[in-house]
XYZ file of N, CA, C and O in Angstrom:
700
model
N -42.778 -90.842 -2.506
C -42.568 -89.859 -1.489
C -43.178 -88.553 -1.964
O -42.991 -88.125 -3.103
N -43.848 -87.992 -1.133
C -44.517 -86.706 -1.258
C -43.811 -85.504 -1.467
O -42.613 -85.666 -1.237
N -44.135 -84.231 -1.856
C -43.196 -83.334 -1.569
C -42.750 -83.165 -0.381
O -41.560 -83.293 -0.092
N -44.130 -82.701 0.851
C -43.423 -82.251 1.786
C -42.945 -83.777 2.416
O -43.426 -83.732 3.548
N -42.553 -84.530 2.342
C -41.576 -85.831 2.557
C -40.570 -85.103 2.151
O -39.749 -84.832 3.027
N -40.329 -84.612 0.868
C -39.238 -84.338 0.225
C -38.020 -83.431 0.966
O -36.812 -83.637 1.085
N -39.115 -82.065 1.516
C -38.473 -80.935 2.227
C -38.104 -81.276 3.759
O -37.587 -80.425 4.482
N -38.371 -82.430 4.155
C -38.586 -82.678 5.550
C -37.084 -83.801 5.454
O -36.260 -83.947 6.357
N -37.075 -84.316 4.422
C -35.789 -85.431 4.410
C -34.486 -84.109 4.060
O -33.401 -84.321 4.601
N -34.597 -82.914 3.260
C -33.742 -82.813 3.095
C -33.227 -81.782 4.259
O -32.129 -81.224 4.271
N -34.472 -81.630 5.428
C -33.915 -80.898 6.255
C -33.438 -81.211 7.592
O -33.222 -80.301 8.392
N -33.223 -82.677 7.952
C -33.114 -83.394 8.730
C -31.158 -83.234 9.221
O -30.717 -83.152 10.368
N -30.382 -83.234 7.957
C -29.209 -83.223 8.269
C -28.646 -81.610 7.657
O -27.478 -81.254 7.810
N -29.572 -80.847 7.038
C -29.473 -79.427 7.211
C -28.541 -79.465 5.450
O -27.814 -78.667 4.859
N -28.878 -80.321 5.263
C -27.990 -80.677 3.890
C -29.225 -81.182 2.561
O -29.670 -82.321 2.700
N -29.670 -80.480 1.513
C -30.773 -80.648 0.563
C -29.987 -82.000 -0.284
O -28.767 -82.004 -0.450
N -30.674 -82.859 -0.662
C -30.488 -84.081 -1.253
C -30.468 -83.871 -2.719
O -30.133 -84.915 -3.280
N -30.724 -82.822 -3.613
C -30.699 -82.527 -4.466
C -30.297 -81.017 -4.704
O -30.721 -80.051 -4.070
N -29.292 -81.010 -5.864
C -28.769 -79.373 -6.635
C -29.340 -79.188 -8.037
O -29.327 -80.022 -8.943
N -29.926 -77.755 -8.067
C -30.647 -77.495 -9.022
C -29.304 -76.981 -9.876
O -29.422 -77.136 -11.091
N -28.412 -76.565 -9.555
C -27.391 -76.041 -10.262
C -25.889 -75.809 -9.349
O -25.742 -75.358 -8.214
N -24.925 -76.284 -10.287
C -23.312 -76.103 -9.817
C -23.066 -75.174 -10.151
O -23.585 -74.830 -11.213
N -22.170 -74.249 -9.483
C -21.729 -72.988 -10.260
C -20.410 -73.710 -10.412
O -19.824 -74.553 -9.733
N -20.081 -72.907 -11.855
C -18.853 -73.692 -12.268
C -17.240 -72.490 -11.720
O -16.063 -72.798 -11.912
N -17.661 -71.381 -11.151
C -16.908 -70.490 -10.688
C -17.532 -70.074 -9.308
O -18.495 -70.621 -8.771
N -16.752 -68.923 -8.795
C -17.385 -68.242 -7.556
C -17.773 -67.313 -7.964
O -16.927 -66.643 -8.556
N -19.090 -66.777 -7.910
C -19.679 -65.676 -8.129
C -19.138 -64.565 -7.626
O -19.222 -63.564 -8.338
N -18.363 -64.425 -6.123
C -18.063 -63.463 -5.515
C -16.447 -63.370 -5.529
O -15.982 -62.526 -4.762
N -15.701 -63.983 -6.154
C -14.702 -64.025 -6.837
C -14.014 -62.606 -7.634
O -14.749 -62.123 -8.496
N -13.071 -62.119 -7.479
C -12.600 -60.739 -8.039
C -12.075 -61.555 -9.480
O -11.293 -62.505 -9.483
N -12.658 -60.985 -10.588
C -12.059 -61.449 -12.045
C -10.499 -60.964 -12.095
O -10.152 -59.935 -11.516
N -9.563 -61.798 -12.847
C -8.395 -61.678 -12.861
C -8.234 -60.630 -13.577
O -7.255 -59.940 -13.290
N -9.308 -60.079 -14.962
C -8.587 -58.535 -15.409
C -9.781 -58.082 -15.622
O -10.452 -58.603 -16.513
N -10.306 -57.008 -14.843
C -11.132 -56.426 -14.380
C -11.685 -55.902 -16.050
O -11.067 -56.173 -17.080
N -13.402 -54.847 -15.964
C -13.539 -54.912 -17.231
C -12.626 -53.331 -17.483
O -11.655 -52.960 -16.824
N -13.220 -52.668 -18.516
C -12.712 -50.872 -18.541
C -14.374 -50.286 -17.733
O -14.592 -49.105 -18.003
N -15.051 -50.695 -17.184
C -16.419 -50.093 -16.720
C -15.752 -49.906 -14.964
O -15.681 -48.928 -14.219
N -15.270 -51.629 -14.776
C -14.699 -51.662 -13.402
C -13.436 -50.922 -12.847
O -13.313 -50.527 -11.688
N -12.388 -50.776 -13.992
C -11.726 -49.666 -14.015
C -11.654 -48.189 -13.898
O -10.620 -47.590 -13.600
N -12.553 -47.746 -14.092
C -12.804 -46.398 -14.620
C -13.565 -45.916 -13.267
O -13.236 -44.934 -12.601
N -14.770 -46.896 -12.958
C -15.371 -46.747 -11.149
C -13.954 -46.913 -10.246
O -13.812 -46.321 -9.176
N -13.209 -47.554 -10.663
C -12.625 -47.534 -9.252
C -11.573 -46.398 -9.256
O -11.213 -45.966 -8.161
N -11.008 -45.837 -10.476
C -10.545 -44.782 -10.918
C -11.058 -43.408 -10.595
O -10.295 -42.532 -10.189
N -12.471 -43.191 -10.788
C -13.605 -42.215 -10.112
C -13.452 -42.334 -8.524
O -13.007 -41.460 -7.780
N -14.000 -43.835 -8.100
C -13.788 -43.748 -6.607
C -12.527 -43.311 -5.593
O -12.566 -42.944 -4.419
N -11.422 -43.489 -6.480
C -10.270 -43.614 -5.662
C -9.495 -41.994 -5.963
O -8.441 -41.642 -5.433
N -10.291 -41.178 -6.912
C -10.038 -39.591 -7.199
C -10.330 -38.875 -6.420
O -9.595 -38.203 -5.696
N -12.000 -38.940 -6.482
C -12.933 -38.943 -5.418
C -12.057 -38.361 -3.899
O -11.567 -37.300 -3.511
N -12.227 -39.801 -3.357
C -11.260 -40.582 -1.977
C -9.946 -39.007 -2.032
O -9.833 -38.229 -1.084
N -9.364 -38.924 -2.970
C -8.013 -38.138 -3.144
C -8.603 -37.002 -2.704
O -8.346 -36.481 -1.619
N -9.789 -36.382 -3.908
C -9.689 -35.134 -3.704
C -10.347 -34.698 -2.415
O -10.205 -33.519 -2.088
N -11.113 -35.583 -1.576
C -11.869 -35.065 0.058
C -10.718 -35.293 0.688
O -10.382 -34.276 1.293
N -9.846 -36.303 0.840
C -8.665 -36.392 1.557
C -7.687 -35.089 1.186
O -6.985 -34.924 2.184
N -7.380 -34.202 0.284
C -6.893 -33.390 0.135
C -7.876 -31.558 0.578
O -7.236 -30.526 0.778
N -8.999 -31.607 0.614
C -9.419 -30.910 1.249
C -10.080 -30.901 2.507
O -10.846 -30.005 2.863
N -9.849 -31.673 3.023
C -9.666 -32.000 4.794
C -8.393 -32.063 4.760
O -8.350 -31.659 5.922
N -6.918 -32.245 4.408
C -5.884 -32.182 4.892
C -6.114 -30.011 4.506
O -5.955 -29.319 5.511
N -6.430 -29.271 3.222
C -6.229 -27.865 3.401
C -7.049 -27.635 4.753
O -6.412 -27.420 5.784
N -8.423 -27.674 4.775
C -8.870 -27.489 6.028
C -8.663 -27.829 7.318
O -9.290 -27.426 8.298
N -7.560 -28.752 7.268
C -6.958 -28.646 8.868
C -5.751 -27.326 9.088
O -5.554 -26.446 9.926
N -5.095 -27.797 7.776
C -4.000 -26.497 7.894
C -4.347 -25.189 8.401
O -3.920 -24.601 9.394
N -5.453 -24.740 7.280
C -5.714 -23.528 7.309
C -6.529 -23.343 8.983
O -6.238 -22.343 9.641
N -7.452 -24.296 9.512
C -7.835 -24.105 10.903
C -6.119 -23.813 11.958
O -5.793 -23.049 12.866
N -5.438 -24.900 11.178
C -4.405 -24.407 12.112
C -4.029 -23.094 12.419
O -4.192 -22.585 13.528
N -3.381 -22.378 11.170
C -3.132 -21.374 11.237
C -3.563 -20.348 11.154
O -2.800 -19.406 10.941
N -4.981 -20.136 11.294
C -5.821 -19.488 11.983
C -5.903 -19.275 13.199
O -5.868 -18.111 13.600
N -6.013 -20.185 13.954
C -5.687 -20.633 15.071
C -4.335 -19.730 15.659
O -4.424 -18.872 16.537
N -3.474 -20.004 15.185
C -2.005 -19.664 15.205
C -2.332 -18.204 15.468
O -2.064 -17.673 16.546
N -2.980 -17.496 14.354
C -2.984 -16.243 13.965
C -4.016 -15.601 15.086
O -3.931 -14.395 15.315
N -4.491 -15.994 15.427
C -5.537 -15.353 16.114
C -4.862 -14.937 17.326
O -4.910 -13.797 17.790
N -4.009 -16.262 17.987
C -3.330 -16.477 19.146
C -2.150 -15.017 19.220
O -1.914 -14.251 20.155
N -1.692 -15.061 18.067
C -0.290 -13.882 18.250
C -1.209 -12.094 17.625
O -0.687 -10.979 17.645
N -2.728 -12.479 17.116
C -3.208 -11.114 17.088
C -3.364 -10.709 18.803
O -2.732 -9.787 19.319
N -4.329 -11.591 19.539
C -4.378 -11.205 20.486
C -3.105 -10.670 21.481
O -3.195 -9.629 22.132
N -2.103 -11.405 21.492
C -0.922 -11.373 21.836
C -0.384 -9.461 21.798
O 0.066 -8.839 22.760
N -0.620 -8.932 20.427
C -0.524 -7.669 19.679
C -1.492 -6.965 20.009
O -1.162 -5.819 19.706
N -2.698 -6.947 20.539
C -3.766 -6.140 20.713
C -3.421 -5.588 22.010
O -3.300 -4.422 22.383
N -3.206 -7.446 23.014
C -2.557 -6.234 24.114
C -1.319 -5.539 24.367
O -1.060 -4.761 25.285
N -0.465 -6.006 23.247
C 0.797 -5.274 23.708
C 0.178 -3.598 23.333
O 0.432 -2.777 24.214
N -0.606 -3.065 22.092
C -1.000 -1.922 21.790
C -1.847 -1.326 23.221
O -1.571 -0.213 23.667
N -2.579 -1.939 23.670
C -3.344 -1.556 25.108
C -2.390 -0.962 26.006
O -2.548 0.226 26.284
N -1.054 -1.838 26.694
C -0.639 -1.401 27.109
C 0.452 0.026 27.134
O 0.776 0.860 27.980
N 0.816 -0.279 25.540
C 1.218 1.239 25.011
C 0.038 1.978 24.908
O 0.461 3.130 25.004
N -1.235 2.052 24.767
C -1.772 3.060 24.669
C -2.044 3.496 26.099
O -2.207 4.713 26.192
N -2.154 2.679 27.472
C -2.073 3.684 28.286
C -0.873 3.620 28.944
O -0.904 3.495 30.168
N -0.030 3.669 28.486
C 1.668 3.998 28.626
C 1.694 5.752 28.263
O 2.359 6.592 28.870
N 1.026 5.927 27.424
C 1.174 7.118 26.356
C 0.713 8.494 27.764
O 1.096 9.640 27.999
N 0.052 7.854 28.182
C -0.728 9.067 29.671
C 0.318 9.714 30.202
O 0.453 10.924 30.382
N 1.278 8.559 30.514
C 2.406 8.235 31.529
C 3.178 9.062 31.040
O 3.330 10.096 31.690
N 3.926 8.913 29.753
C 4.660 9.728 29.299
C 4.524 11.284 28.774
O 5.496 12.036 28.703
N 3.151 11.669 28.407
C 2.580 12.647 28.427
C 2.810 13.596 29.854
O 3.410 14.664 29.976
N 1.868 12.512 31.188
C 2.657 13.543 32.077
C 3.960 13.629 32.268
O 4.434 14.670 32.723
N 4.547 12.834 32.036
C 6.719 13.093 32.282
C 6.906 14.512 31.322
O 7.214 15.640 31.705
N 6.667 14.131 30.230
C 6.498 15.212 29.483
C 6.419 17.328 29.671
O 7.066 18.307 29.300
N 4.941 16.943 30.635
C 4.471 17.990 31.136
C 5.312 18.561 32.441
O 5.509 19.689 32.892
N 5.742 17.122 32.854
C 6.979 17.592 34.185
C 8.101 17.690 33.890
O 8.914 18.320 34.566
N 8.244 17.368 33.317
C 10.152 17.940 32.261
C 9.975 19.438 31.825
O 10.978 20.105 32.077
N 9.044 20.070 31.286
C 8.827 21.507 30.576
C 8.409 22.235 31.720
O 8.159 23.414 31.469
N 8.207 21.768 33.307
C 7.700 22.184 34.095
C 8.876 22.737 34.720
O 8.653 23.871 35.144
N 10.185 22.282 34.947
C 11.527 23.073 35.473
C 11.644 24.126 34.792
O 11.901 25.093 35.508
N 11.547 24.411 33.461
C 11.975 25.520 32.590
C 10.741 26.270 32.939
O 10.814 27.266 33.658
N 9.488 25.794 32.412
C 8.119 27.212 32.519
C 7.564 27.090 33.794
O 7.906 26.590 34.866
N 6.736 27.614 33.414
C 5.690 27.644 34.697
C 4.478 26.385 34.570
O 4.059 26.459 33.415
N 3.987 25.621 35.073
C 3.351 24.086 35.483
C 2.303 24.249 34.423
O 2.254 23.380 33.551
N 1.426 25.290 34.385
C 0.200 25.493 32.917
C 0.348 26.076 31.848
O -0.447 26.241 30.923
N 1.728 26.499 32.020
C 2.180 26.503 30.098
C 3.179 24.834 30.066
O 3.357 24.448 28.911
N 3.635 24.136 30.886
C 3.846 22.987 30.156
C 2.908 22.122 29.649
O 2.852 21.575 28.547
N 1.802 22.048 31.094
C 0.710 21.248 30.416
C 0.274 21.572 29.097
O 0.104 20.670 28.278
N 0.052 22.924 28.770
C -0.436 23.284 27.895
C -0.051 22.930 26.744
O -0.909 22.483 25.983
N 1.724 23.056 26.164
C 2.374 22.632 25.452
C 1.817 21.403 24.686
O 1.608 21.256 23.482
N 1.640 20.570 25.727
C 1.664 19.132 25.976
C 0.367 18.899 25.375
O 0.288 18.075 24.464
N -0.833 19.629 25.842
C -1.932 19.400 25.218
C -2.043 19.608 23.929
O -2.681 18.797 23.256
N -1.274 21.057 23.162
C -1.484 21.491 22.229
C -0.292 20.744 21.079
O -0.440 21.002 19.884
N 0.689 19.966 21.451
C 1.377 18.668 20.874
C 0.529 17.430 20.416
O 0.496 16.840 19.336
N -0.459 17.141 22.143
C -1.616 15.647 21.284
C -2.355 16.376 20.580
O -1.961 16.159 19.434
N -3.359 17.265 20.522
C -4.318 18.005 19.264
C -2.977 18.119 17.936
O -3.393 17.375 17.047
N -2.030 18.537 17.617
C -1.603 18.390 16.668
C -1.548 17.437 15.857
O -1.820 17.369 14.658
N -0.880 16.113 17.169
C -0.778 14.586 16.134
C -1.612 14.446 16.374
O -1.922 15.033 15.337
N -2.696 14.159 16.873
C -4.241 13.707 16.421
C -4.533 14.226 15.455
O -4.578 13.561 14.420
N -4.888 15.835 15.446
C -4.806 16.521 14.039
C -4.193 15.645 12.295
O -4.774 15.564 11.212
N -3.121 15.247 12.645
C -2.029 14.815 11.598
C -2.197 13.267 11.272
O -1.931 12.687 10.219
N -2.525 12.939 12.030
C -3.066 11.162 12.338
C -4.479 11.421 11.776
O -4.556 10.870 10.678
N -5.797 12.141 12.155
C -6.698 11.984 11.157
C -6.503 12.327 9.694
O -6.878 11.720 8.690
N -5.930 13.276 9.807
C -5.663 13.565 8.132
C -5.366 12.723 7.688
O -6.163 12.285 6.859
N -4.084 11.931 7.902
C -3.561 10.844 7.127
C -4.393 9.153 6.761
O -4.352 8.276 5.898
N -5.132 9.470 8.101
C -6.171 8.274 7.983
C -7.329 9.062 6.854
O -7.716 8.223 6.040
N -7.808 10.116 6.673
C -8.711 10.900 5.838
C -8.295 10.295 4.371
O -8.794 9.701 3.415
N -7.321 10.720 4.728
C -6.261 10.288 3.133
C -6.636 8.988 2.513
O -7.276 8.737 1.492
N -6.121 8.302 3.321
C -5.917 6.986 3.243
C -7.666 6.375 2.318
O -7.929 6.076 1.153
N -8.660 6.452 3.887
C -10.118 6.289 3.895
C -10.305 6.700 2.008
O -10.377 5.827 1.143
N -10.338 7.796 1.810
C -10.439 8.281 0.727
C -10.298 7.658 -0.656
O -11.157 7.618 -1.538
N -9.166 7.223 -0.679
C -8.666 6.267 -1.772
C -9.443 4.950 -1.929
O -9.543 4.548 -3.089
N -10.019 4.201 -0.952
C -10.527 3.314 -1.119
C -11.848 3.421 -2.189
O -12.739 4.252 -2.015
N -11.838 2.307 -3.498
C -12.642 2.086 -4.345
C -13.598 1.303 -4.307
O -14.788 1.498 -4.557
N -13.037 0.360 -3.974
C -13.926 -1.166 -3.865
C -12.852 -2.046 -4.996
O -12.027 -1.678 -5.832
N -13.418 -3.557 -4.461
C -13.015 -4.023 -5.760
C -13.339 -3.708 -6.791
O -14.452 -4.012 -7.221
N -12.503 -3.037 -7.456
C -12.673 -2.451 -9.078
C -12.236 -3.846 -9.884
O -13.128 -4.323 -10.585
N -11.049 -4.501 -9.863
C -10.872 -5.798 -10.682
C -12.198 -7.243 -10.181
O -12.230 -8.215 -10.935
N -12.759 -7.235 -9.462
C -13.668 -8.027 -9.232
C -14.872 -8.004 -9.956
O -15.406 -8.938 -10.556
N -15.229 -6.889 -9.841
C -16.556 -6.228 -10.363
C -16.092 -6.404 -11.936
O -16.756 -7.018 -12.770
N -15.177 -5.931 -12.119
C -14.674 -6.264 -13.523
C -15.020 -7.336 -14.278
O -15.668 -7.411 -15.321
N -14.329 -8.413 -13.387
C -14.246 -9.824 -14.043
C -15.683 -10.482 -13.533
O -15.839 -11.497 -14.210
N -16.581 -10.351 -12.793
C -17.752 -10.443 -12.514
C -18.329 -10.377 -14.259
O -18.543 -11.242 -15.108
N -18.427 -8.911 -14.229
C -19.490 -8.329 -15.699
C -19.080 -8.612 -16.854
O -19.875 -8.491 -17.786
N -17.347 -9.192 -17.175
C -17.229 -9.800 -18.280
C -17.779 -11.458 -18.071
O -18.368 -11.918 -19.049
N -17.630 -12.316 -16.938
C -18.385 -13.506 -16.773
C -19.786 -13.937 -16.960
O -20.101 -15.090 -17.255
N -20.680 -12.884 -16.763
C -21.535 -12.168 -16.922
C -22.136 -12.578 -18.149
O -22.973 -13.412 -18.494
N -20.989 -11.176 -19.023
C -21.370 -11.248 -19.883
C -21.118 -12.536 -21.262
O -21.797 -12.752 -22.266
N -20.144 -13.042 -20.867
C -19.587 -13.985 -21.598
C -20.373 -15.358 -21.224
O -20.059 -16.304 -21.946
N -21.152 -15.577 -20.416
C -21.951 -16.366 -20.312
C -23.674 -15.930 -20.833
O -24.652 -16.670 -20.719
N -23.664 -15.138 -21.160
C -25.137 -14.635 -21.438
C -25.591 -14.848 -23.527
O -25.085 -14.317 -24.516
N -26.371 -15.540 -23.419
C -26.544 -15.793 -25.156
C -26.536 -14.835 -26.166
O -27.401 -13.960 -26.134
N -25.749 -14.849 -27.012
C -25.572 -13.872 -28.017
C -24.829 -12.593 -27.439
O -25.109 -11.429 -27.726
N -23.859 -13.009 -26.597
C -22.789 -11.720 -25.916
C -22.141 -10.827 -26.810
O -21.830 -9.651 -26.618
N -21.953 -11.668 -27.988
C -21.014 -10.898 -29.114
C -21.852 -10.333 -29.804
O -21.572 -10.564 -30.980
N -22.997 -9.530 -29.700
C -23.884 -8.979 -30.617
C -23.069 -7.832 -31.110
O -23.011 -7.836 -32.340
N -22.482 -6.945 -30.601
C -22.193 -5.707 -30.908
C -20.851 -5.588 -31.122
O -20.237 -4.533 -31.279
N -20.224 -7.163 -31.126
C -18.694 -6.780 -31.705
C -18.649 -8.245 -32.885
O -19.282 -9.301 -32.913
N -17.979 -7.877 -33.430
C -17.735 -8.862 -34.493
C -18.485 -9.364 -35.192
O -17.897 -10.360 -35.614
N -19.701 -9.313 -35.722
C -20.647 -9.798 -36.451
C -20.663 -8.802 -37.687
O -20.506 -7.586 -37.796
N -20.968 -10.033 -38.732
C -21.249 -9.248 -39.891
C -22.225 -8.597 -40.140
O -23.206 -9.298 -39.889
N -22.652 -7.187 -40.665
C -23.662 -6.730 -40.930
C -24.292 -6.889 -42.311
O -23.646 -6.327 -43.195
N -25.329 -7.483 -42.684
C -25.415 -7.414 -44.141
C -25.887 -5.469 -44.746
O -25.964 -4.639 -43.840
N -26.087 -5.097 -45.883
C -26.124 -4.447 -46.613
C -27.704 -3.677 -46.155
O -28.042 -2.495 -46.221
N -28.272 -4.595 -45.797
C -29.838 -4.541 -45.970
C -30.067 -3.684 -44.509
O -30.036 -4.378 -43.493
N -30.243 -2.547 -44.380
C -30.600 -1.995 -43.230
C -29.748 -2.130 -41.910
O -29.957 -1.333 -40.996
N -29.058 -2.845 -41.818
C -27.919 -2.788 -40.674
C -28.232 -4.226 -40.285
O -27.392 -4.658 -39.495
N -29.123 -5.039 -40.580
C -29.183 -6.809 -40.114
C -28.172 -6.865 -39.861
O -27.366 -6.033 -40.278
N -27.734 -8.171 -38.852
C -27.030 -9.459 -38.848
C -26.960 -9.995 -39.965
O -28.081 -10.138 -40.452
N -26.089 -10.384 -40.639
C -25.933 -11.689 -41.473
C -26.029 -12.855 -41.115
O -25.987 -13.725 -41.984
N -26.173 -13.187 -39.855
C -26.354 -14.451 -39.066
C -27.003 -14.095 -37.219
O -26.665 -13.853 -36.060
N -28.349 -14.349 -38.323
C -29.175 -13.685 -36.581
C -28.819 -14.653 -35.603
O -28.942 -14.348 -34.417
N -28.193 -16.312 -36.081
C -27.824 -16.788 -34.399
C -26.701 -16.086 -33.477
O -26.159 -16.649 -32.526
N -26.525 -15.205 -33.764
C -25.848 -14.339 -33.130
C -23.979 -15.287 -33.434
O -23.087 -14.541 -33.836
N -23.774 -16.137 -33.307
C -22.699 -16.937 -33.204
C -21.789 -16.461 -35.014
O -20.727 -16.997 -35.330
């Protein structure tokens, strides 16, 4: 019998008439005690897995309550709107209450020369305030020691021995 006889008989019942090899196990078989290589990947993988699952669970939170926050700023912006033009309202009551006792343009007047005061007193205090601001001073801080503590031979100018000889290093690797 020929070869292709050979390939033609064994493809007739879809079943080859001859095995070049038995496997004596299943190749695709999970080993009963895994090695320390297979351990250690699935240890990595399953950290991994933890730590994205733990920052998609912060990043939902924090969308939440953002969310949240935004909802009750707005909430506060207009309650301030509506006190601020509330403030008109009471200004003129104001001007019409001092209006039984004086005469109608010395209350207004009063009245005017009361808002120029607290406005007056309200910028100052915001002046004040404005003023004080530095910047991050502890940022900038810890920035230029990171900086510097990452930069080669940082400790040049503190702690090194000097030898005798002109002011050298005793150990030019700086370390």
């Amino acid at each position: 019998m020929s070869k292709p006889d050979r390939k033609n008989a064994d493809r007739k019942d879809g079943v080859p008439r001859t095995l070049t090899t038995i496997p004596l196990t299943d190749p695709h078989a999970l080993s009963v005690e895994p090695s320390i290589g297979e351990l250690v990947k699935d240890a990595t993988a399953q950290m991994s897995t933890l730590v994205r699952a733990e920052v998609e669970l912060a990043r939902s939170e924090i969308t939440r309550d953002v969310k949240k926050g935004l909802t009750g700023s707005i909430f506060f912006i207009a309650a301030m709107v509506v006190l601020f033009y509330s403030t008109f309202f009471f200004f003129f009551f104001l001007a019409e209450l001092l209006d039984t006792w004086l005469w109608r343009w010395v209350a207004f007047l009063i009245v005017f020369g009361i808002m120029v005061v607290v406005t007056g007193v309200l910028a100052l205090f915001g002046y004040l305030k404005v003023r004080r601001i530095r910047g991050p001073r502890q940022t900038i801080e810890s920035v230029k020691e990171t900086r510097t503590a990452f930069t080669p031979g940082h400790d040049k100018g503190s702690g090194r021995a000097i030898s005798s000889q002109g002011g050298t290093p005793a150990d030019p690797s700086g370390w």
